[in-house]
């Protein structure tokens, strides 16, 4: 479909007005919202994510595209609900207690939404219990944790331990990220995954949830 | 002596190149026009909204030891704990950009103006660091007047290099930055968000030198300490 490609192209350009106009046009033409989402918006975000991973574009470029994605997504949401289009999975995200750095975490949330996941963002300064409580309450199958400080990343271990303690291991996966975090640390604390940036986070979440 | 410092607005506005370098973005001459516009707008917004102020107090080593003591951590287990006994001067500080700037950042994110919000946040972070540097320079100038022209001053902050964020509490008890509108929440996070705190440590370049072999160094990926040490050792 030509219009879906135009949506994806406009999204890559970060042109939110054009994405909104084209999305409305596609809906008006009777295209299923699920197709517009997957073959227009998500396809466009996938390209941007790949360009970001290859360092061909930079974080603000991704964010301009993300805003364009929201311009389309806002129009699609009511239609997605009525069409019964399922999300790829529900994810709880937050920055660790004692840490207010949440830009990276926000970006992961945006990229996950762009990839079709439902995101419950708990914000920053989140206590370990709050992560697990939210996952149970919301029926989420993955907890994503972020930290910028070496003094707060240690609390990720508490979340992983709580997940096990409450018998949720295997049902609720855990993934960690942030400047001081690496794969060795993730392995050491027993987290299910680690992502070095937002684009990789989407890949890891997809793999962990089989989505 | 405890001192309230009111900065002029331009003193808290970082240069474009400082923001770009801190965020790993391309240099100014190769920056895409749309990113350049974002950056220019963010710097303009920062210049308009910033309300820079600080509180600073020089204190003897025994009083600073009392700031660290409630942590219950042996001084040798912290970078600042290992460095400060070699200092020739110490000064607690809290410096803030005020509330208007973080409020604008929050509003931009709320409105899904993500790139604009991110860029303004990046500019503000660089601005907060700039204030800490300006305080360090002010302190260095005072030491020069006392005949300590060789002294190199670096800020050390809770949350970094092993100094736990709960270390903010005794620091705030000692400095009382509420007077400049800065408060702590239960998790020891500062409000307004774009605020920096810590201790200015003054001494010969060698005083800041340490071997990065603390347990927390294994978790660190920034290795900022190397650049900081090089900056003062080079000048020494």
Short mmCIF file of C-alpha atoms in Angstrom, two decimals:
data_model
loop_
_atom_site.label_atom_id
_atom_site.label_comp_id
_atom_site.label_asym_id
_atom_site.label_seq_id
_atom_site.Cartn_x
_atom_site.Cartn_y
_atom_site.Cartn_z
CA UNK A 1 0.00 0.00 0.00
CA UNK A 2 1.49 3.30 -1.11
CA UNK A 3 -0.05 5.29 1.72
CA UNK A 4 1.46 3.01 4.38
CA UNK A 5 4.88 3.55 2.89
CA UNK A 6 4.27 7.30 2.89
CA UNK A 7 3.33 7.09 6.57
CA UNK A 8 6.52 5.19 7.32
CA UNK A 9 8.58 7.70 5.32
CA UNK A 10 6.98 10.71 7.00
CA UNK A 11 7.60 9.11 10.38
CA UNK A 12 11.27 8.62 9.54
CA UNK A 13 11.43 12.32 8.67
CA UNK A 14 9.90 13.18 12.05
CA UNK A 15 7.03 14.96 10.28
CA UNK A 16 4.23 14.61 12.82
CA UNK A 17 1.72 16.69 10.90
CA UNK A 18 2.16 14.61 7.77
CA UNK A 19 1.92 11.35 9.73
CA UNK A 20 -1.32 12.56 11.31
CA UNK A 21 -2.77 13.63 7.96
CA UNK A 22 -1.81 10.40 6.21
CA UNK A 23 -3.04 8.22 9.08
CA UNK A 24 -6.43 9.97 8.96
CA UNK A 25 -6.46 9.51 5.20
CA UNK A 26 -5.69 5.81 5.51
CA UNK A 27 -8.43 5.33 8.08
CA UNK A 28 -10.83 7.25 5.85
CA UNK A 29 -9.95 4.92 2.99
CA UNK A 30 -11.04 1.98 5.16
CA UNK A 31 -7.65 0.46 5.87
CA UNK A 32 -7.60 -1.65 9.06
CA UNK A 33 -6.01 0.22 11.97
CA UNK A 34 -3.86 -2.83 12.71
CA UNK A 35 -2.33 -2.64 9.21
CA UNK A 36 -1.71 1.09 9.50
CA UNK A 37 0.00 0.49 12.84
CA UNK A 38 2.18 -2.42 11.77
CA UNK A 39 2.97 -1.57 8.15
CA UNK A 40 3.05 2.21 8.58
CA UNK A 41 4.02 3.38 12.04
CA UNK A 42 5.86 0.34 13.37
CA UNK A 43 7.61 -0.21 10.02
CA UNK A 44 8.80 3.41 10.10
CA UNK A 45 9.97 3.19 13.72
CA UNK A 46 11.81 -0.04 12.95
CA UNK A 47 13.82 1.76 10.27
CA UNK A 48 14.58 4.65 12.63
CA UNK A 49 15.58 2.18 15.36
CA UNK A 50 17.94 0.44 12.97
CA UNK A 51 19.46 3.75 11.85
CA UNK A 52 19.94 4.71 15.49
CA UNK A 53 21.62 1.39 16.20
CA UNK A 54 24.01 2.02 13.29
CA UNK A 55 24.57 5.58 14.59
CA UNK A 56 23.27 7.05 11.35
CA UNK A 57 20.78 9.14 13.32
CA UNK A 58 20.88 10.46 16.87
CA UNK A 59 18.63 10.39 19.87
CA UNK A 60 16.79 13.66 19.09
CA UNK A 61 16.11 12.34 15.57
CA UNK A 62 14.52 9.26 17.12
CA UNK A 63 12.44 11.45 19.41
CA UNK A 64 11.18 13.55 16.50
CA UNK A 65 10.07 10.31 14.85
CA UNK A 66 8.53 9.16 18.11
CA UNK A 67 6.38 12.28 18.28
CA UNK A 68 5.29 11.62 14.71
CA UNK A 69 4.44 8.07 15.75
CA UNK A 70 2.25 9.35 18.58
CA UNK A 71 0.47 11.66 16.13
CA UNK A 72 -0.60 8.57 14.19
CA UNK A 73 -1.08 6.30 17.19
CA UNK A 74 -3.48 8.73 18.88
CA UNK A 75 -5.74 8.51 15.83
CA UNK A 76 -5.48 4.74 15.66
CA UNK A 77 -6.07 3.87 19.32
CA UNK A 78 -9.89 3.93 19.29
CA UNK A 79 -9.90 1.85 16.10
CA UNK A 80 -7.37 -0.63 17.44
CA UNK A 81 -9.58 -1.21 20.45
CA UNK A 82 -12.70 -1.72 18.37
CA UNK A 83 -10.85 -4.03 15.95
CA UNK A 84 -9.63 -6.06 18.92
CA UNK A 85 -5.98 -5.74 17.87
CA UNK A 86 -3.96 -7.27 20.71
CA UNK A 87 -0.80 -5.63 22.02
CA UNK A 88 2.42 -7.59 21.73
CA UNK A 89 2.71 -7.63 25.49
CA UNK A 90 2.56 -5.47 28.57
CA UNK A 91 5.74 -4.03 30.05
CA UNK A 92 6.35 -2.21 33.35
CA UNK A 93 9.18 0.34 33.20
CA UNK A 94 10.84 2.54 35.78
CA UNK A 95 14.02 4.15 37.06
CA UNK A 96 15.35 2.80 40.35
CA UNK A 97 14.64 4.32 43.75
CA UNK A 98 17.02 7.16 44.49
CA UNK A 99 17.57 7.88 40.80
CA UNK A 100 15.85 10.62 38.85
CA UNK A 101 17.48 10.05 35.46
CA UNK A 102 14.64 8.86 33.29
CA UNK A 103 15.33 10.11 29.78
CA UNK A 104 16.80 6.77 28.67
CA UNK A 105 13.94 4.89 30.26
CA UNK A 106 11.46 7.20 28.53
CA UNK A 107 13.08 6.47 25.21
CA UNK A 108 12.81 2.73 25.80
CA UNK A 109 9.12 3.22 26.55
CA UNK A 110 8.61 5.18 23.34
CA UNK A 111 10.42 2.60 21.25
CA UNK A 112 8.46 -0.24 22.87
CA UNK A 113 5.17 1.52 22.18
CA UNK A 114 6.33 2.09 18.65
CA UNK A 115 6.94 -1.65 18.38
CA UNK A 116 3.38 -2.40 19.54
CA UNK A 117 3.91 -3.10 23.24
CA UNK A 118 1.75 -1.67 26.01
CA UNK A 119 3.91 0.28 28.44
CA UNK A 120 3.18 1.03 32.09
CA UNK A 121 5.68 3.74 32.99
CA UNK A 122 6.19 4.08 36.74
CA UNK A 123 8.48 7.10 36.32
CA UNK A 124 11.61 7.61 38.39
CA UNK A 125 12.53 6.95 42.03
CA UNK A 126 10.64 3.63 41.97
CA UNK A 127 10.94 1.25 44.93
CA UNK A 128 11.63 -2.45 44.18
CA UNK A 129 8.24 -3.51 45.60
CA UNK A 130 6.48 -0.98 43.33
CA UNK A 131 7.90 -2.64 40.21
CA UNK A 132 6.63 -6.06 41.21
CA UNK A 133 3.31 -4.80 42.56
CA UNK A 134 2.66 -2.97 39.28
CA UNK A 135 3.54 -6.02 37.20
CA UNK A 136 1.07 -8.15 39.19
CA UNK A 137 -1.64 -5.49 39.19
CA UNK A 138 -1.34 -4.78 35.46
CA UNK A 139 -0.76 -8.35 34.35
CA UNK A 140 2.56 -7.35 32.79
CA UNK A 141 4.96 -10.05 31.71
CA UNK A 142 8.13 -7.97 31.77
CA UNK A 143 9.76 -5.48 34.11
CA UNK A 144 12.29 -3.05 32.64
CA UNK A 145 14.62 -1.25 35.04
CA UNK A 146 16.92 1.71 34.44
CA UNK A 147 19.64 3.36 36.52
CA UNK A 148 22.23 6.01 35.83
CA UNK A 149 23.98 5.84 39.17
CA UNK A 150 26.20 3.03 40.42
CA UNK A 151 24.69 3.74 43.82
CA UNK A 152 21.15 2.92 42.65
CA UNK A 153 21.74 0.12 40.15
CA UNK A 154 22.24 -2.30 43.03
CA UNK A 155 18.50 -2.08 43.76
CA UNK A 156 17.84 -3.94 40.50
CA UNK A 157 19.01 -7.03 42.34
CA UNK A 158 16.20 -6.50 44.88
CA UNK A 159 13.57 -6.45 42.12
CA UNK A 160 14.88 -9.68 40.59
CA UNK A 161 14.91 -11.28 44.05
CA UNK A 162 11.34 -10.10 44.72
CA UNK A 163 10.13 -11.56 41.44
CA UNK A 164 11.54 -14.94 42.50
CA UNK A 165 10.31 -14.59 46.07
CA UNK A 166 6.74 -14.05 44.88
CA UNK A 167 6.87 -17.09 42.60
CA UNK A 168 6.81 -15.01 39.44
CA UNK A 169 10.07 -16.23 37.90
CA UNK A 170 9.41 -17.33 34.34
CA UNK A 171 6.08 -15.50 34.30
CA UNK A 172 7.49 -12.00 34.73
CA UNK A 173 10.78 -11.43 32.95
CA UNK A 174 13.28 -8.76 33.97
CA UNK A 175 15.53 -6.62 31.82
CA UNK A 176 18.01 -3.96 32.94
CA UNK A 177 19.77 -1.02 31.32
CA UNK A 178 21.40 2.35 31.97
CA UNK A 179 24.85 3.87 31.76
CA UNK A 180 26.59 1.91 34.55
CA UNK A 181 24.85 -1.40 33.79
CA UNK A 182 26.30 -4.11 31.58
CA UNK A 183 25.59 -7.71 30.57
CA UNK A 184 27.84 -9.14 33.29
CA UNK A 185 25.96 -7.23 35.94
CA UNK A 186 22.61 -8.39 34.53
CA UNK A 187 23.82 -11.98 34.62
CA UNK A 188 25.23 -11.58 38.13
CA UNK A 189 21.93 -10.36 39.58
CA UNK A 190 19.92 -12.96 37.70
CA UNK A 191 18.06 -10.60 35.36
CA UNK A 192 16.69 -12.20 32.20
CA UNK A 193 18.14 -9.59 29.90
CA UNK A 194 20.26 -6.51 29.37
CA UNK A 195 20.06 -3.82 26.71
CA UNK A 196 22.73 -1.24 25.96
CA UNK A 197 20.28 1.22 24.37
CA UNK A 198 16.63 1.69 23.47
CA UNK A 199 16.84 0.01 20.08
CA UNK A 200 18.42 -3.09 21.57
CA UNK A 201 15.87 -3.02 24.38
CA UNK A 202 13.09 -3.56 21.85
CA UNK A 203 14.94 -6.53 20.37
CA UNK A 204 15.57 -8.05 23.78
CA UNK A 205 11.97 -7.56 24.92
CA UNK A 206 10.72 -9.14 21.71
CA UNK A 207 13.03 -12.11 22.24
CA UNK A 208 12.15 -12.52 25.92
CA UNK A 209 8.42 -12.36 25.29
CA UNK A 210 8.51 -14.24 22.00
CA UNK A 211 6.64 -11.32 20.45
CA UNK B 1 31.63 31.33 56.04
CA UNK B 2 28.28 30.37 54.55
CA UNK B 3 27.47 32.35 51.44
CA UNK B 4 24.46 32.64 49.11
CA UNK B 5 25.59 33.15 45.53
CA UNK B 6 23.30 34.72 42.93
CA UNK B 7 24.57 34.08 39.43
CA UNK B 8 23.68 36.13 36.37
CA UNK B 9 21.52 34.09 33.99
CA UNK B 10 24.18 33.82 31.24
CA UNK B 11 26.55 32.22 33.74
CA UNK B 12 24.35 29.11 33.79
CA UNK B 13 23.89 28.78 30.05
CA UNK B 14 26.29 26.26 28.51
CA UNK B 15 27.99 26.59 25.15
CA UNK B 16 26.50 24.55 22.31
CA UNK B 17 29.69 22.51 21.96
CA UNK B 18 29.55 21.52 25.64
CA UNK B 19 26.02 20.17 25.24
CA UNK B 20 26.87 18.33 22.05
CA UNK B 21 29.97 16.74 23.55
CA UNK B 22 28.15 15.66 26.70
CA UNK B 23 25.41 13.98 24.66
CA UNK B 24 27.67 12.34 22.09
CA UNK B 25 26.19 14.38 19.25
CA UNK B 26 28.19 15.50 16.21
CA UNK B 27 30.16 18.73 16.39
CA UNK B 28 28.47 22.00 15.49
CA UNK B 29 29.71 22.21 11.92
CA UNK B 30 28.37 18.77 11.00
CA UNK B 31 25.12 18.91 12.94
CA UNK B 32 21.94 18.38 10.90
CA UNK B 33 19.92 21.60 10.56
CA UNK B 34 16.91 20.22 12.44
CA UNK B 35 19.11 19.26 15.39
CA UNK B 36 20.83 22.64 15.27
CA UNK B 37 17.40 24.32 15.50
CA UNK B 38 16.48 22.12 18.47
CA UNK B 39 19.71 23.01 20.21
CA UNK B 40 19.47 26.75 19.54
CA UNK B 41 15.88 26.82 20.79
CA UNK B 42 16.85 24.89 23.92
CA UNK B 43 19.73 27.24 24.69
CA UNK B 44 17.42 30.24 24.22
CA UNK B 45 14.84 28.66 26.54
CA UNK B 46 17.51 27.91 29.12
CA UNK B 47 18.75 31.52 28.99
CA UNK B 48 15.22 32.80 29.52
CA UNK B 49 14.10 30.43 32.27
CA UNK B 50 17.16 29.75 34.36
CA UNK B 51 17.25 31.14 37.92
CA UNK B 52 20.77 30.22 38.99
CA UNK B 53 21.74 30.41 42.64
CA UNK B 54 23.85 28.52 45.10
CA UNK B 55 24.81 28.18 48.71
CA UNK B 56 28.37 27.40 49.66
CA UNK B 57 30.23 27.07 52.94
CA UNK B 58 33.85 26.41 53.62
CA UNK B 59 34.38 24.01 56.48
CA UNK B 60 37.23 22.28 58.29
CA UNK B 61 38.00 18.62 57.66
CA UNK B 62 36.52 17.57 61.02
CA UNK B 63 33.15 19.03 60.08
CA UNK B 64 33.22 17.32 56.71
CA UNK B 65 34.08 14.07 58.45
CA UNK B 66 30.90 14.57 60.43
CA UNK B 67 28.96 14.90 57.14
CA UNK B 68 30.26 11.50 56.03
CA UNK B 69 30.03 9.81 59.43
CA UNK B 70 26.26 9.08 59.44
CA UNK B 71 26.75 6.88 56.38
CA UNK B 72 28.53 4.31 58.52
CA UNK B 73 30.93 3.61 55.65
CA UNK B 74 34.69 3.61 56.25
CA UNK B 75 36.11 6.73 54.64
CA UNK B 76 38.59 4.67 52.66
CA UNK B 77 35.68 2.94 50.91
CA UNK B 78 34.64 6.18 49.19
CA UNK B 79 36.56 8.23 46.67
CA UNK B 80 35.72 11.44 48.49
CA UNK B 81 36.63 9.79 51.79
CA UNK B 82 40.06 8.93 50.47
CA UNK B 83 40.63 12.33 48.87
CA UNK B 84 39.42 14.88 51.40
CA UNK B 85 42.04 14.19 54.14
CA UNK B 86 44.66 15.43 51.65
CA UNK B 87 42.74 18.66 50.95
CA UNK B 88 43.91 22.15 51.80
CA UNK B 89 40.37 23.46 51.65
CA UNK B 90 36.84 22.05 51.64
CA UNK B 91 33.52 23.73 50.88
CA UNK B 92 30.04 22.23 50.81
CA UNK B 93 27.83 23.47 48.01
CA UNK B 94 24.37 23.19 46.52
CA UNK B 95 23.69 24.98 43.22
CA UNK B 96 20.41 25.04 41.34
CA UNK B 97 19.00 26.29 38.07
CA UNK B 98 15.64 26.88 39.73
CA UNK B 99 12.20 25.39 39.10
CA UNK B 100 11.07 27.18 35.92
CA UNK B 101 13.40 25.22 33.66
CA UNK B 102 12.48 21.69 34.89
CA UNK B 103 8.84 22.76 34.75
CA UNK B 104 9.22 23.63 31.07
CA UNK B 105 10.98 20.30 30.43
CA UNK B 106 8.12 18.40 32.09
CA UNK B 107 5.58 20.36 30.05
CA UNK B 108 7.37 19.57 26.80
CA UNK B 109 7.37 15.85 27.59
CA UNK B 110 3.71 16.01 28.63
CA UNK B 111 2.92 17.54 25.25
CA UNK B 112 4.89 14.78 23.46
CA UNK B 113 7.45 17.38 22.35
CA UNK B 114 10.00 14.70 23.12
CA UNK B 115 12.98 15.95 21.14
CA UNK B 116 12.51 19.49 22.43
CA UNK B 117 12.16 18.18 25.99
CA UNK B 118 15.20 15.97 25.66
CA UNK B 119 17.34 18.76 24.23
CA UNK B 120 16.29 21.22 26.92
CA UNK B 121 17.04 18.58 29.55
CA UNK B 122 20.50 18.09 28.02
CA UNK B 123 21.15 21.84 28.03
CA UNK B 124 19.93 22.12 31.63
CA UNK B 125 22.14 19.23 32.78
CA UNK B 126 25.15 20.92 31.20
CA UNK B 127 24.06 24.19 32.83
CA UNK B 128 23.92 22.59 36.28
CA UNK B 129 27.40 21.14 35.81
CA UNK B 130 28.55 24.56 34.65
CA UNK B 131 27.35 26.10 37.92
CA UNK B 132 29.38 23.57 39.91
CA UNK B 133 32.41 24.47 37.80
CA UNK B 134 31.81 28.19 38.41
CA UNK B 135 31.61 27.60 42.16
CA UNK B 136 34.84 25.63 41.98
CA UNK B 137 36.48 28.51 40.14
CA UNK B 138 35.18 31.05 42.67
CA UNK B 139 36.61 28.94 45.47
CA UNK B 140 39.92 28.59 43.65
CA UNK B 141 40.13 32.36 43.31
CA UNK B 142 39.64 32.74 47.05
CA UNK B 143 42.44 30.27 47.69
CA UNK B 144 44.69 32.21 45.30
CA UNK B 145 44.10 35.30 47.45
CA UNK B 146 45.26 33.25 50.45
CA UNK B 147 48.46 32.31 48.69
CA UNK B 148 47.29 28.84 47.65
CA UNK B 149 47.64 29.46 43.93
CA UNK B 150 48.67 25.88 43.34
CA UNK B 151 45.35 24.50 44.59
CA UNK B 152 43.16 22.59 42.15
CA UNK B 153 39.47 22.39 42.96
CA UNK B 154 37.11 19.58 41.97
CA UNK B 155 33.50 18.99 43.01
CA UNK B 156 32.60 15.55 44.46
CA UNK B 157 28.91 14.68 44.68
CA UNK B 158 26.65 12.17 46.44
CA UNK B 159 25.43 9.52 44.02
CA UNK B 160 28.82 9.18 42.37
CA UNK B 161 31.97 7.20 43.08
CA UNK B 162 30.56 5.32 46.04
CA UNK B 163 29.12 8.30 47.92
CA UNK B 164 25.54 7.09 48.45
CA UNK B 165 22.64 9.39 47.61
CA UNK B 166 21.55 9.13 51.25
CA UNK B 167 24.68 11.18 51.90
CA UNK B 168 22.57 14.15 50.79
CA UNK B 169 20.79 14.17 54.14
CA UNK B 170 23.74 15.09 56.38
CA UNK B 171 25.03 17.42 53.67
CA UNK B 172 21.68 19.25 53.65
CA UNK B 173 21.59 19.30 57.47
CA UNK B 174 24.98 21.01 57.44
CA UNK B 175 24.35 23.48 54.59
CA UNK B 176 20.58 24.17 54.81
CA UNK B 177 20.01 24.86 51.08
CA UNK B 178 16.27 25.23 51.69
CA UNK B 179 17.12 28.93 51.82
CA UNK B 180 17.72 28.86 48.06
CA UNK B 181 14.64 26.72 47.47
CA UNK B 182 16.27 23.28 47.29
CA UNK B 183 14.72 20.40 49.23
CA UNK B 184 15.17 16.63 49.53
CA UNK B 185 12.49 13.98 49.18
CA UNK B 186 12.35 10.70 51.11
CA UNK B 187 14.69 9.06 48.60
CA UNK B 188 17.19 11.90 49.00
CA UNK B 189 16.49 13.24 45.53
CA UNK B 190 16.80 16.99 45.18
CA UNK B 191 14.11 19.36 44.02
CA UNK B 192 14.35 21.32 41.72
CA UNK B 193 15.75 18.49 39.65
CA UNK B 194 18.44 20.50 37.92
CA UNK B 195 20.48 20.94 41.07
CA UNK B 196 23.97 19.78 41.93
CA UNK B 197 25.40 19.28 45.39
CA UNK B 198 28.56 18.06 47.02
CA UNK B 199 31.86 19.21 48.35
CA UNK B 200 34.53 21.25 46.63
CA UNK B 201 37.87 19.70 47.43
CA UNK B 202 40.91 21.94 47.01
CA UNK B 203 44.49 20.83 47.03
CA UNK B 204 47.47 20.14 44.84
CA UNK B 205 46.63 18.12 41.74
CA UNK B 206 48.05 15.00 43.39
CA UNK B 207 45.49 15.32 46.19
CA UNK B 208 42.78 14.27 43.73
CA UNK B 209 44.67 11.24 42.51
CA UNK B 210 43.45 7.80 43.47
CA UNK B 211 43.57 4.30 42.07
CA UNK B 212 40.13 3.36 40.68
CA UNK B 213 40.08 -0.02 42.38
CA UNK B 214 37.00 0.40 44.55
CA UNK B 215 34.37 -2.35 44.31
CA UNK B 216 31.97 0.09 42.62
CA UNK B 217 34.55 0.87 39.93
CA UNK B 218 33.78 -2.55 38.41
CA UNK B 219 30.26 -1.33 37.69
CA UNK B 220 31.31 2.01 36.25
CA UNK B 221 31.30 2.46 32.50
CA UNK B 222 31.90 6.20 32.30
CA UNK B 223 35.38 6.28 33.89
CA UNK B 224 34.87 10.00 34.32
CA UNK B 225 37.38 9.95 37.19
CA UNK B 226 40.25 9.51 34.74
CA UNK B 227 39.30 12.66 32.84
CA UNK B 228 38.82 14.60 36.08
CA UNK B 229 42.17 13.53 37.51
CA UNK B 230 43.90 14.32 34.22
CA UNK B 231 42.38 17.81 34.21
CA UNK B 232 43.90 18.75 37.56
CA UNK B 233 47.17 16.88 37.15
CA UNK B 234 47.75 18.53 33.79
CA UNK B 235 47.38 22.00 35.29
CA UNK B 236 49.52 21.15 38.32
#
